[in-house]
Short mmCIF file of C-alpha atoms and ligand atoms in Angstrom, two decimals:
data_model
loop_
_atom_site.label_atom_id
_atom_site.label_comp_id
_atom_site.label_asym_id
_atom_site.label_seq_id
_atom_site.Cartn_x
_atom_site.Cartn_y
_atom_site.Cartn_z
CA MET A 2 227.04 -49.22 -55.34
CA ASP A 3 227.14 -48.47 -59.01
CA GLY A 4 226.65 -51.40 -61.35
CA ARG A 5 226.62 -49.22 -64.46
CA ILE A 6 224.46 -51.21 -66.80
CA GLY A 7 221.91 -48.56 -67.80
CA ASP A 8 221.57 -44.96 -68.88
CA ILE A 9 220.75 -42.93 -65.83
CA SER A 10 220.21 -39.76 -67.84
CA THR A 11 216.99 -41.06 -69.42
CA PRO A 12 213.94 -39.38 -67.91
CA GLY A 13 210.81 -41.51 -67.37
CA ARG A 14 208.40 -42.95 -69.91
CA LEU A 15 205.06 -41.57 -71.11
CA ALA A 16 202.09 -43.91 -71.63
CA GLU A 17 200.96 -44.51 -75.23
CA PRO A 18 197.65 -42.76 -76.03
CA ASP A 19 195.52 -45.92 -75.58
CA GLU A 20 197.68 -47.57 -72.93
CA GLY A 21 195.85 -48.44 -69.70
CA VAL A 22 197.48 -48.48 -66.29
CA GLY A 23 200.11 -51.23 -66.55
CA LEU A 24 201.15 -53.94 -64.10
CA ASP A 25 204.20 -51.95 -63.02
CA GLU A 26 201.97 -49.02 -62.06
CA LEU A 27 199.48 -51.34 -60.32
CA ALA A 28 202.36 -52.80 -58.33
CA LEU A 29 203.37 -49.27 -57.25
CA ALA A 30 199.79 -48.36 -56.41
CA ALA A 31 199.44 -51.55 -54.34
CA ARG A 32 202.36 -50.71 -52.06
CA ASN A 33 201.70 -47.00 -51.72
CA HIS A 34 198.44 -45.42 -50.62
CA GLY A 35 196.74 -42.05 -50.53
CA LEU A 36 194.69 -40.15 -47.97
CA PRO A 37 191.00 -41.12 -48.10
CA LEU A 38 189.54 -37.67 -48.83
CA GLU A 39 187.07 -37.90 -45.92
CA ALA A 40 190.19 -37.86 -43.67
CA LEU A 41 190.63 -34.19 -44.66
CA ARG A 42 188.28 -33.68 -41.68
CA TYR A 43 191.16 -34.22 -39.21
CA ASP A 44 193.53 -31.34 -38.42
CA LEU A 45 196.21 -33.94 -37.84
CA THR A 46 196.06 -36.97 -40.10
CA PRO A 47 196.01 -40.22 -38.09
CA ALA A 48 199.34 -41.88 -39.03
CA GLY A 49 197.67 -44.86 -40.74
CA LEU A 50 195.70 -42.53 -43.05
CA HIS A 51 198.65 -40.32 -44.07
CA TYR A 52 199.67 -41.04 -47.67
CA VAL A 53 202.66 -43.32 -48.16
CA LEU A 54 205.20 -43.30 -50.96
CA VAL A 55 208.12 -45.72 -50.95
CA HIS A 56 210.28 -46.02 -54.09
CA TYR A 57 212.12 -49.24 -53.15
CA ASP A 58 211.60 -51.55 -50.12
CA ILE A 59 211.05 -50.49 -46.53
CA PRO A 60 214.49 -51.30 -45.05
CA ALA A 61 214.95 -53.42 -41.92
CA ALA A 62 215.77 -50.96 -39.14
CA GLU A 63 216.26 -51.10 -35.38
CA ALA A 64 216.46 -47.93 -33.29
CA ASP A 65 218.93 -49.66 -30.93
CA ASP A 66 221.72 -49.87 -33.47
CA TRP A 67 220.75 -47.02 -35.83
CA GLN A 68 223.50 -44.53 -36.55
CA LEU A 69 223.36 -41.19 -38.30
CA THR A 70 226.66 -39.96 -39.67
CA VAL A 71 227.46 -36.33 -40.54
CA SER A 72 230.49 -36.20 -42.79
CA GLY A 73 232.15 -34.51 -45.76
CA LEU A 74 233.10 -30.85 -45.43
CA VAL A 75 232.74 -30.59 -41.65
CA ARG A 76 235.37 -29.90 -39.00
CA THR A 77 234.20 -32.77 -36.76
CA PRO A 78 232.50 -35.73 -38.42
CA LEU A 79 229.73 -37.06 -36.17
CA THR A 80 228.25 -40.49 -35.54
CA LEU A 81 225.02 -40.14 -33.58
CA ASP A 82 222.87 -42.93 -32.18
CA MET A 83 219.18 -42.53 -31.34
CA ARG A 84 219.87 -42.04 -27.63
CA ARG A 85 222.21 -39.11 -28.42
CA LEU A 86 219.72 -37.60 -30.90
CA ARG A 87 216.89 -37.85 -28.37
CA SER A 88 219.03 -36.09 -25.74
CA LEU A 89 219.35 -32.95 -27.91
CA PRO A 90 216.78 -30.12 -27.63
CA ALA A 91 213.76 -31.17 -29.72
CA VAL A 92 211.08 -29.22 -31.56
CA THR A 93 207.73 -30.27 -33.00
CA HIS A 94 206.32 -28.88 -36.24
CA ARG A 95 202.93 -29.46 -37.84
CA VAL A 96 203.63 -29.96 -41.53
CA THR A 97 201.50 -30.77 -44.57
CA MET A 98 203.40 -33.08 -46.91
CA GLU A 99 202.38 -33.76 -50.48
CA CYS A 100 203.92 -36.00 -53.12
CA ALA A 101 205.25 -34.04 -56.11
CA GLY A 102 203.43 -36.55 -58.34
CA ASN A 103 200.01 -35.81 -56.84
CA GLY A 104 197.52 -35.29 -59.69
CA ARG A 105 199.66 -37.23 -62.17
CA ALA A 106 197.04 -39.86 -63.11
CA ARG A 107 194.88 -37.35 -65.00
CA LEU A 108 197.67 -36.04 -67.25
CA GLN A 109 197.54 -36.56 -71.02
CA PRO A 110 199.96 -38.00 -72.09
CA ARG A 111 200.36 -39.76 -68.76
CA PRO A 112 203.81 -40.24 -67.19
CA VAL A 113 204.26 -43.91 -66.23
CA SER A 114 204.72 -43.74 -62.45
CA GLN A 115 202.67 -43.85 -59.25
CA PRO A 116 199.17 -42.96 -60.55
CA TRP A 117 197.90 -40.51 -57.93
CA LEU A 118 194.59 -38.72 -58.45
CA VAL A 119 194.72 -35.97 -55.77
CA GLU A 120 195.09 -37.91 -52.52
CA ALA A 121 198.88 -37.96 -51.99
CA VAL A 122 198.82 -35.62 -48.99
CA GLY A 123 198.72 -35.67 -45.19
CA THR A 124 199.48 -33.52 -42.17
CA ALA A 125 201.45 -34.71 -39.17
CA GLU A 126 203.32 -33.36 -36.18
CA TRP A 127 206.97 -34.23 -36.55
CA THR A 128 209.31 -34.13 -33.56
CA GLY A 129 213.06 -34.12 -33.82
CA VAL A 130 216.27 -32.12 -33.80
CA PRO A 131 216.66 -29.06 -36.04
CA LEU A 132 219.15 -29.95 -38.77
CA ARG A 133 220.91 -26.67 -37.95
CA THR A 134 221.77 -27.99 -34.48
CA LEU A 135 223.52 -31.05 -35.94
CA LEU A 136 225.36 -29.03 -38.59
CA ALA A 137 226.50 -26.52 -35.97
CA GLY A 138 227.79 -29.43 -33.86
CA ALA A 139 229.78 -30.79 -36.80
CA GLY A 140 231.03 -27.34 -37.92
CA VAL A 141 230.35 -26.79 -41.61
CA GLU A 142 233.44 -25.82 -43.63
CA PRO A 143 233.16 -22.49 -45.51
CA ASP A 144 233.39 -24.11 -48.96
CA ALA A 145 230.37 -26.40 -48.43
CA VAL A 146 227.41 -25.56 -50.69
CA GLU A 147 225.01 -28.51 -50.27
CA ALA A 148 224.04 -31.19 -47.79
CA VAL A 149 223.34 -34.63 -49.31
CA PHE A 150 220.95 -36.92 -47.40
CA THR A 151 221.11 -40.70 -47.80
CA GLY A 152 218.39 -43.17 -46.84
CA ALA A 153 218.96 -46.82 -45.98
CA ASP A 154 216.75 -48.00 -48.86
CA HIS A 155 218.27 -49.11 -52.08
CA GLY A 156 217.17 -49.96 -55.62
CA VAL A 157 217.88 -49.74 -59.34
CA GLU A 158 217.00 -46.72 -61.50
CA ARG A 159 217.41 -47.01 -65.28
CA GLY A 160 219.78 -49.94 -64.71
CA ILE A 161 221.90 -48.27 -62.05
CA GLU A 162 221.96 -49.51 -58.46
CA GLN A 163 221.79 -46.78 -55.85
CA ASP A 164 220.60 -45.55 -52.45
CA TYR A 165 217.72 -43.06 -52.13
CA GLN A 166 219.52 -39.71 -51.97
CA ARG A 167 218.52 -36.06 -52.17
CA SER A 168 220.30 -32.80 -51.41
CA LEU A 169 219.42 -29.35 -50.10
CA PRO A 170 221.32 -26.12 -50.73
CA LEU A 171 223.16 -25.16 -47.56
CA SER A 172 221.01 -22.03 -47.20
CA SER A 173 217.88 -24.23 -46.97
CA ALA A 174 219.57 -26.81 -44.73
CA LEU A 175 220.60 -24.09 -42.25
CA GLY A 176 217.51 -21.91 -42.67
CA GLU A 177 215.00 -20.96 -40.01
CA ASP A 178 211.97 -20.69 -42.27
CA PRO A 179 211.35 -23.43 -42.97
CA GLU A 180 213.21 -25.14 -40.18
CA VAL A 181 214.44 -28.51 -41.44
CA LEU A 182 214.13 -31.35 -38.90
CA VAL A 183 215.80 -34.68 -38.37
CA ALA A 184 212.63 -36.29 -37.00
CA TYR A 185 212.13 -39.43 -34.92
CA GLU A 186 208.45 -39.01 -33.95
CA MET A 187 205.24 -38.67 -35.96
CA ASN A 188 202.17 -37.50 -34.03
CA GLY A 189 203.98 -38.14 -30.73
CA LEU A 190 205.00 -41.75 -31.42
CA PRO A 191 208.13 -43.32 -32.97
CA LEU A 192 207.95 -43.12 -36.77
CA PRO A 193 206.05 -46.04 -38.32
CA PRO A 194 208.27 -48.23 -40.57
CA GLN A 195 206.71 -46.90 -43.81
CA HIS A 196 207.29 -43.28 -42.74
CA GLY A 197 211.02 -43.69 -42.12
CA TYR A 198 211.60 -45.46 -38.79
CA PRO A 199 213.67 -44.58 -36.90
CA LEU A 200 214.78 -41.27 -38.49
CA ARG A 201 213.80 -39.03 -41.40
CA LEU A 202 214.27 -35.57 -42.75
CA ILE A 203 211.35 -33.10 -42.70
CA VAL A 204 211.58 -30.07 -44.99
CA PRO A 205 208.43 -28.01 -44.31
CA GLY A 206 206.86 -26.55 -47.45
CA TRP A 207 208.77 -28.81 -49.89
CA TYR A 208 207.29 -31.66 -51.85
CA GLY A 209 207.63 -35.15 -50.36
CA MET A 210 210.75 -36.29 -52.23
CA ALA A 211 212.93 -33.94 -50.11
CA HIS A 212 211.85 -35.58 -46.82
CA VAL A 213 214.40 -38.44 -46.92
CA LYS A 214 213.23 -41.43 -44.87
CA TRP A 215 215.44 -43.98 -43.03
CA LEU A 216 218.06 -41.23 -42.87
CA ARG A 217 221.53 -42.68 -42.22
CA ASP A 218 223.99 -40.08 -43.54
CA ILE A 219 224.35 -36.35 -44.15
CA THR A 220 227.36 -35.35 -46.26
CA LEU A 221 228.42 -31.75 -46.85
CA THR A 222 229.78 -31.14 -50.35
CA ASP A 223 231.31 -28.29 -52.35
CA THR A 224 229.52 -29.29 -55.57
CA ALA A 225 225.86 -29.60 -56.51
CA PHE A 226 224.59 -33.17 -56.06
CA THR A 227 223.85 -34.87 -59.39
CA GLY A 228 222.25 -38.14 -58.17
CA PHE A 229 219.23 -39.65 -59.92
CA GLN A 230 216.51 -38.35 -57.55
CA GLN A 231 217.98 -34.85 -57.80
CA ALA A 232 219.19 -34.30 -61.34
CA VAL A 233 217.17 -36.80 -63.41
CA ALA A 234 213.87 -37.42 -61.60
CA TYR A 235 212.04 -34.50 -59.95
CA ARG A 236 212.65 -31.90 -62.62
CA LEU A 237 209.96 -29.98 -64.50
CA ARG A 238 210.77 -30.93 -68.10
CA GLN A 239 208.76 -30.51 -71.28
CA SER A 240 210.95 -32.87 -73.34
CA PRO A 241 213.58 -35.56 -72.59
CA ASP A 242 216.48 -33.19 -73.34
CA ASP A 243 215.00 -30.18 -71.49
CA PRO A 244 217.24 -29.64 -68.42
CA GLY A 245 214.14 -28.37 -66.60
CA GLU A 246 213.78 -26.71 -63.22
CA PRO A 247 214.11 -28.61 -59.94
CA VAL A 248 210.90 -29.53 -58.08
CA GLU A 249 211.02 -27.85 -54.68
CA ARG A 250 208.16 -26.10 -52.88
CA ILE A 251 204.53 -27.23 -52.85
CA ALA A 252 202.21 -25.33 -55.21
CA PRO A 253 198.92 -24.16 -53.64
CA ARG A 254 196.07 -26.65 -53.60
CA ALA A 255 192.65 -26.90 -51.97
CA LEU A 256 190.76 -30.16 -51.65
CA MET A 257 187.14 -30.74 -50.74
CA ILE A 258 185.78 -33.67 -48.75
CA PRO A 259 183.46 -35.22 -51.34
CA PRO A 260 179.97 -34.31 -50.01
CA GLY A 261 177.06 -36.73 -49.56
CA PHE A 262 177.74 -40.39 -50.28
CA PRO A 263 179.27 -42.29 -53.19
CA ASP A 264 177.57 -44.13 -56.02
CA PHE A 265 179.86 -47.14 -55.65
CA MET A 266 180.71 -47.85 -59.29
CA SER A 267 180.61 -44.40 -60.93
CA ARG A 268 182.14 -42.65 -57.89
CA THR A 269 179.69 -39.80 -58.48
CA ARG A 270 178.58 -38.28 -55.21
CA VAL A 271 174.91 -38.29 -54.27
CA VAL A 272 173.22 -35.60 -52.14
CA ARG A 273 169.65 -34.59 -51.25
CA PRO A 274 168.25 -31.12 -52.05
CA GLY A 275 168.84 -28.32 -49.56
CA GLU A 276 171.78 -26.98 -47.61
CA VAL A 277 174.91 -29.11 -48.08
CA PRO A 278 177.92 -28.15 -45.95
CA LEU A 279 181.17 -28.16 -47.93
CA GLU A 280 184.52 -28.42 -46.20
CA GLY A 281 188.13 -29.27 -46.90
CA ARG A 282 191.74 -28.15 -46.51
CA ALA A 283 194.04 -25.82 -48.40
CA TRP A 284 197.82 -25.43 -48.32
CA SER A 285 200.81 -23.94 -50.14
CA GLY A 286 204.52 -24.45 -49.56
CA HIS A 287 205.36 -20.93 -50.74
CA ALA A 288 203.28 -18.78 -48.40
CA PRO A 289 200.18 -19.14 -46.23
CA VAL A 290 196.89 -19.72 -48.04
CA THR A 291 194.88 -16.51 -47.85
CA ARG A 292 191.86 -17.28 -50.07
CA VAL A 293 189.76 -20.32 -50.87
CA GLU A 294 186.98 -20.12 -53.46
CA VAL A 295 184.27 -22.60 -54.31
CA SER A 296 182.35 -23.01 -57.55
CA THR A 297 179.20 -25.11 -57.48
CA ASP A 298 177.85 -24.80 -61.02
CA ASP A 299 180.76 -25.02 -63.43
CA ASP A 300 179.68 -21.64 -64.86
CA GLY A 301 182.83 -19.73 -64.00
CA SER A 302 181.39 -18.16 -60.85
CA TRP A 303 183.30 -18.49 -57.59
CA SER A 304 182.37 -17.59 -54.05
CA GLU A 305 184.71 -17.16 -51.14
CA ALA A 306 184.88 -19.84 -48.44
CA ALA A 307 185.61 -19.17 -44.76
CA ILE A 308 189.12 -20.25 -43.68
CA ASP A 309 190.25 -21.25 -40.17
CA PRO A 310 193.21 -19.30 -38.74
CA PRO A 311 196.65 -20.66 -39.75
CA ASP A 312 198.79 -22.47 -37.21
CA GLY A 313 201.94 -20.64 -36.09
CA HIS A 314 204.31 -21.31 -38.98
CA GLY A 315 201.84 -21.80 -41.81
CA TRP A 316 203.50 -25.11 -42.82
CA ALA A 317 200.24 -26.98 -42.26
CA TRP A 318 196.98 -26.91 -44.19
CA ARG A 319 194.03 -24.70 -43.15
CA ARG A 320 190.44 -25.86 -42.93
CA TRP A 321 187.91 -24.07 -45.13
CA ARG A 322 184.10 -24.23 -45.10
CA ALA A 323 181.29 -23.12 -47.37
CA ALA A 324 177.56 -23.85 -47.71
CA TRP A 325 175.80 -24.97 -50.89
CA SER A 326 172.06 -25.01 -51.62
CA ALA A 327 171.77 -28.14 -53.70
CA THR A 328 168.99 -28.35 -56.31
CA PRO A 329 167.97 -31.57 -58.12
CA GLY A 330 170.20 -32.47 -61.08
CA SER A 331 173.89 -32.86 -61.92
CA HIS A 332 176.49 -30.46 -60.60
CA VAL A 333 180.25 -30.02 -60.67
CA LEU A 334 181.86 -28.69 -57.51
CA SER A 335 185.30 -27.07 -57.64
CA VAL A 336 187.58 -25.43 -55.13
CA ARG A 337 190.77 -23.43 -55.51
CA ALA A 338 193.34 -21.91 -53.16
CA THR A 339 195.39 -18.72 -53.47
CA ASP A 340 198.39 -17.99 -51.26
CA ALA A 341 199.82 -14.74 -49.87
CA ASP A 342 202.23 -14.55 -52.83
CA GLY A 343 199.27 -14.55 -55.23
CA ARG A 344 199.96 -18.09 -56.50
CA THR A 345 196.81 -19.98 -57.34
CA GLN A 346 195.54 -23.11 -59.10
CA PRO A 347 195.03 -23.49 -62.84
CA LEU A 348 191.71 -24.44 -64.44
CA THR A 349 193.43 -26.12 -67.38
CA GLN A 350 195.88 -28.94 -66.96
CA PRO A 351 199.55 -27.93 -66.71
CA TRP A 352 201.86 -30.65 -68.06
CA ASN A 353 205.43 -31.81 -67.62
CA ARG A 354 207.09 -35.16 -68.37
CA GLY A 355 207.23 -36.32 -64.75
CA GLY A 356 203.74 -35.09 -63.90
CA PHE A 357 205.12 -33.07 -60.99
CA ALA A 358 203.70 -30.12 -59.05
CA ASN A 359 200.37 -30.55 -60.78
CA ASN A 360 197.80 -28.46 -58.94
CA LEU A 361 194.85 -28.45 -61.34
CA VAL A 362 191.62 -27.43 -59.60
CA GLN A 363 189.74 -30.42 -58.11
CA GLN A 364 186.33 -31.12 -59.62
CA ILE A 365 183.70 -33.36 -58.04
CA SER A 366 180.60 -34.58 -59.89
CA VAL A 367 177.54 -34.56 -57.70
CA LEU A 368 174.04 -35.84 -58.43
CA CYS A 369 171.38 -34.14 -56.34
CA LEU A 370 168.29 -36.37 -55.99
CA GLU A 371 164.71 -35.10 -56.41
CA SER A 372 163.30 -34.26 -52.96
CA ASP A 373 162.55 -37.44 -51.00
N1 LIG B 17 214.57 -42.98 -48.23
C1 LIG B 17 213.47 -42.58 -48.91
N2 LIG B 17 212.90 -41.40 -48.60
C2 LIG B 17 211.79 -41.00 -49.25
C3 LIG B 17 211.22 -41.77 -50.26
C4 LIG B 17 211.82 -43.02 -50.56
O1 LIG B 17 211.36 -43.78 -51.42
N3 LIG B 17 212.95 -43.39 -49.87
N4 LIG B 17 210.12 -41.28 -50.95
C5 LIG B 17 209.98 -39.82 -50.96
C6 LIG B 17 208.74 -39.37 -51.55
S1 LIG B 17 208.69 -39.27 -53.25
C7 LIG B 17 207.68 -38.92 -50.80
S2 LIG B 17 206.32 -38.28 -51.54
C8 LIG B 17 207.74 -38.97 -49.33
C9 LIG B 17 206.55 -39.70 -48.77
O2 LIG B 17 206.60 -39.69 -47.37
P1 LIG B 17 205.51 -40.52 -46.55
O3 LIG B 17 205.48 -41.91 -47.13
O4 LIG B 17 205.96 -40.49 -45.13
O5 LIG B 17 204.18 -39.84 -46.75
O6 LIG B 17 208.93 -39.61 -48.85
C10 LIG B 17 210.09 -39.27 -49.56
N5 LIG B 17 211.24 -39.80 -48.88
MO1 LIG B 18 206.69 -38.28 -53.83
#
């Protein structure tokens, strides 16, 4: 699997100052899609509206002959088919998943990759077997430090052919909070092909790249995994030679359902004067969201929104609501979330070479009409 014709250590490219979105980015944007922001109204995102991100091709997969292997530093290597996995005690978790590249399209300079604005997010109920159960069945050897997860999809990165692979430290793989799942259902139905059919990893609270789809192997190792998606991509780097920090948990973010209706070309929102209900969702992968604030006049003033109670684990977004008295003219609406650890969202753009974990406050331009 390693036709070594490229330099895998090269981090991604930045767009030139005047460079528009290129054909390679349009091709990515055409196969992946975001959550239409009005779908923030649903507690549970209907599967077809959940964002999708696929690096390579959706692999051909049949549940009937799918096999998950658990190998490496285990006492008893396992080969599990779907029937066996479904016979094990299952749990269901409601989890908000967000792509680490969400917000990337607005960065200056712009990393050349999937150009998300803010819509790479969704919430689903995932059903499957706790990873812990499978690892206990296999018996992890004491010198194991990581679990490496391999998907059935395959492609070339910087000239090197490889499978989609990511790892988790053993402490996270075996942990109870969050509880990592090997999931075979999304919202009570078999996984759709684009979301990993028939089997994927779910790592509540972590950015999307950790949730390996089309999962076919788990290997326990005594060294840290250095594959492309772990050690080259998905690191917070300021320069190409900066080793950077790994991208892991989701930074807090609140999003607002754009109020009123769109002006089709400018995408400005249009409302009529008077009370305009504002609503959206807020989440954080570090700790539950405890505060959501809304600003309606771009003058630095914020007022607190009401937040719905969290669900049991706090791995899913919370709905927030506020009311706005709209007056004729142009307005900028903003919303920001703060979590129980005190993490919040910046008002000025943070930057790193991959455009990861970017949680700049959302701003929506609204034109309020003269009274009708
Ligand atoms: N095997 C495999 N798993 C993968 C990916 C992939 O390309 N291949 N993309 C990852 C990324 S970057 C994200 S953001 C999430 C997206 O999951 P979704 O498409 O179900 O929303 O899947 C992750 N798991
Ligand atoms: Mo992602």
